[in-house]
mmCIF file of C-alpha atoms in Angstrom:
data_model
loop_
_atom_site.group_PDB
_atom_site.id
_atom_site.type_symbol
_atom_site.label_atom_id
_atom_site.label_comp_id
_atom_site.label_asym_id
_atom_site.label_seq_id
_atom_site.Cartn_x
_atom_site.Cartn_y
_atom_site.Cartn_z
ATOM 1 C CA MET A 1 -0.009 0.012 0.004
ATOM 2 C CA SER A 2 1.423 3.323 -0.967
ATOM 3 C CA GLY A 3 0.617 6.776 0.333
ATOM 4 C CA PRO A 4 -1.398 9.348 -1.466
ATOM 5 C CA ALA A 5 -0.047 10.235 -4.909
ATOM 6 C CA GLU A 6 1.701 13.562 -5.066
ATOM 7 C CA PRO A 7 0.244 15.996 -7.503
ATOM 8 C CA ALA A 8 2.281 16.442 -10.643
ATOM 9 C CA GLU A 9 4.175 19.704 -10.816
ATOM 10 C CA PRO A 10 3.031 22.013 -13.580
ATOM 11 C CA VAL A 11 5.476 22.210 -16.426
ATOM 12 C CA VAL A 12 6.665 25.791 -16.790
ATOM 13 C CA PRO A 13 8.021 26.512 -20.231
ATOM 14 C CA GLY A 14 11.554 27.924 -20.038
ATOM 15 C CA PRO A 15 12.919 30.712 -22.123
ATOM 16 C CA GLU A 16 13.207 30.007 -25.794
ATOM 17 C CA LYS A 17 16.698 28.946 -26.674
ATOM 18 C CA ARG A 18 17.573 30.614 -29.918
ATOM 19 C CA ASP A 19 20.816 29.991 -31.666
ATOM 20 C CA ARG A 20 22.820 32.903 -32.944
ATOM 21 C CA GLY A 21 22.446 33.473 -36.647
ATOM 22 C CA GLY A 22 24.980 34.015 -39.355
ATOM 23 C CA PHE A 23 27.874 31.947 -40.542
ATOM 24 C CA LEU A 24 31.357 32.584 -39.052
ATOM 25 C CA PRO A 25 33.487 31.290 -41.984
ATOM 26 C CA ILE A 26 31.666 33.524 -44.448
ATOM 27 C CA GLY A 27 32.226 36.578 -42.293
ATOM 28 C CA LEU A 28 35.878 35.643 -41.910
ATOM 29 C CA ALA A 29 36.439 35.107 -45.628
ATOM 30 C CA VAL A 30 34.563 38.222 -46.723
ATOM 31 C CA GLY A 31 36.261 40.306 -44.057
ATOM 32 C CA LEU A 32 39.776 39.169 -44.944
ATOM 33 C CA ALA A 33 39.159 39.679 -48.681
ATOM 34 C CA PHE A 34 37.799 43.183 -48.114
ATOM 35 C CA LEU A 35 40.530 44.238 -45.720
ATOM 36 C CA TYR A 36 43.379 42.998 -47.903
ATOM 37 C CA LEU A 37 41.934 44.605 -51.002
ATOM 38 C CA VAL A 38 41.399 47.921 -49.175
ATOM 39 C CA GLY A 39 44.844 47.745 -47.686
ATOM 40 C CA ILE A 40 46.634 46.975 -50.908
ATOM 41 C CA PHE A 41 44.718 49.108 -53.385
ATOM 42 C CA TYR A 42 43.444 51.981 -51.273
ATOM 43 C CA ILE A 43 45.488 52.602 -48.121
ATOM 44 C CA ALA A 44 49.010 51.662 -49.152
ATOM 45 C CA PRO A 45 49.242 53.830 -52.306
ATOM 46 C CA ARG A 46 47.803 56.852 -50.499
ATOM 47 C CA SER A 47 49.963 56.514 -47.453
ATOM 48 C CA ILE A 48 53.350 57.054 -49.102
ATOM 49 C CA PRO A 49 54.725 60.062 -47.217
ATOM 50 C CA ARG A 50 56.232 62.036 -50.100
ATOM 51 C CA LEU A 51 52.932 61.773 -52.022
ATOM 52 C CA ASN A 52 50.763 62.463 -49.045
ATOM 53 C CA ALA A 53 52.779 65.263 -47.349
ATOM 54 C CA ASP A 54 50.723 68.137 -48.668
ATOM 55 C CA ALA A 55 47.355 66.330 -48.649
ATOM 56 C CA PRO A 56 44.530 68.209 -46.960
ATOM 57 C CA LEU A 57 43.206 66.991 -43.632
ATOM 58 C CA THR A 58 39.974 65.720 -45.124
ATOM 59 C CA GLU A 59 41.876 63.461 -47.493
ATOM 60 C CA ASN A 60 43.911 62.038 -44.632
ATOM 61 C CA VAL A 61 40.737 61.415 -42.633
ATOM 62 C CA LEU A 62 39.039 59.785 -45.609
ATOM 63 C CA LEU A 63 42.037 57.467 -45.884
ATOM 64 C CA TRP A 64 40.839 55.653 -42.744
ATOM 65 C CA ALA A 65 37.103 55.887 -43.466
ATOM 66 C CA PRO A 66 36.783 52.345 -44.974
ATOM 67 C CA LEU A 67 38.351 50.769 -41.922
ATOM 68 C CA VAL A 68 36.173 52.745 -39.538
ATOM 69 C CA LEU A 69 33.004 51.909 -41.464
ATOM 70 C CA TYR A 70 34.098 48.200 -41.548
ATOM 71 C CA ALA A 71 34.607 48.142 -37.789
ATOM 72 C CA VAL A 72 31.243 49.837 -37.125
ATOM 73 C CA LEU A 73 29.457 47.371 -39.474
ATOM 74 C CA ALA A 74 31.145 44.423 -37.828
ATOM 75 C CA VAL A 75 30.115 45.534 -34.343
ATOM 76 C CA VAL A 76 26.528 46.221 -35.451
ATOM 77 C CA LEU A 77 26.271 42.803 -37.089
ATOM 78 C CA THR A 78 27.679 41.186 -33.949
ATOM 79 C CA LEU A 79 25.114 42.859 -31.701
ATOM 80 C CA VAL A 80 22.138 41.752 -33.868
ATOM 81 C CA ARG A 81 21.257 38.138 -32.906
ATOM 82 C CA ARG A 82 20.371 37.032 -36.424
ATOM 83 C CA THR A 83 23.810 38.036 -37.785
ATOM 84 C CA SER A 84 26.020 37.762 -34.728
ATOM 85 C CA MET A 85 28.219 34.948 -36.075
ATOM 86 C CA THR A 86 28.851 36.762 -39.330
ATOM 87 C CA GLY A 87 29.763 39.888 -37.365
ATOM 88 C CA ALA A 88 32.040 37.824 -35.161
ATOM 89 C CA GLY A 89 33.730 36.551 -38.315
ATOM 90 C CA LEU A 90 34.289 40.113 -39.491
ATOM 91 C CA LEU A 91 35.805 41.087 -36.159
ATOM 92 C CA ILE A 92 38.101 38.069 -36.173
ATOM 93 C CA ALA A 93 39.115 38.954 -39.744
ATOM 94 C CA LEU A 94 40.045 42.432 -38.550
ATOM 95 C CA GLY A 95 42.307 40.962 -35.897
ATOM 96 C CA VAL A 96 43.919 38.533 -38.349
ATOM 97 C CA TRP A 97 44.459 41.332 -40.846
ATOM 98 C CA LEU A 98 46.115 43.499 -38.243
ATOM 99 C CA LEU A 99 48.369 40.703 -37.032
ATOM 100 C CA LEU A 100 49.314 39.082 -40.369
ATOM 101 C CA GLY A 101 48.811 41.525 -43.136
ATOM 102 C CA GLY A 102 48.458 44.928 -41.566
ATOM 103 C CA GLU A 103 52.218 45.132 -41.106
ATOM 104 C CA LEU A 104 52.609 45.455 -44.878
ATOM 105 C CA CYS A 105 50.385 48.509 -44.966
ATOM 106 C CA ILE A 106 51.787 49.938 -41.774
ATOM 107 C CA SER A 107 55.377 49.478 -43.016
ATOM 108 C CA ALA A 108 54.437 51.299 -46.235
ATOM 109 C CA MET A 109 53.073 54.176 -44.191
ATOM 110 C CA VAL A 110 56.107 54.391 -41.944
ATOM 111 C CA VAL A 111 58.733 54.358 -44.699
#
C-alpha cells in the first residue's frame, strides 16, 4: 500500500533557446578579402609620405574611413542576434588582418 499520490508539478516553459544566426566562416572570408583589397589598393598607395605630405586633412581622414566603417558594421552585425556569427567573423578577420597583413600597410606608411 502506498501513500497518497503527489500532484504532478506544472510544467513551466523555459525561455526559448535561440541560436545565434549568421555563418562565421563567411564573415571571416569576406572580411579578410575586403581588408586585404582595401589595404593593398586603397590605403598603401595613398599613405606614401612624399605623395601624401601636402594632402589636406579631409583626404587624410578619408584614408581611414573604410576601416572605420568596416569596424562599425562588424560591431553592429555582432550585436544583432540574427547576424552575430557573421559579425564575429568580420571582427576576427580584422584581428587577423592587423596581425598578419596589416604590417605590410603599416610598413608602407612608416617608410
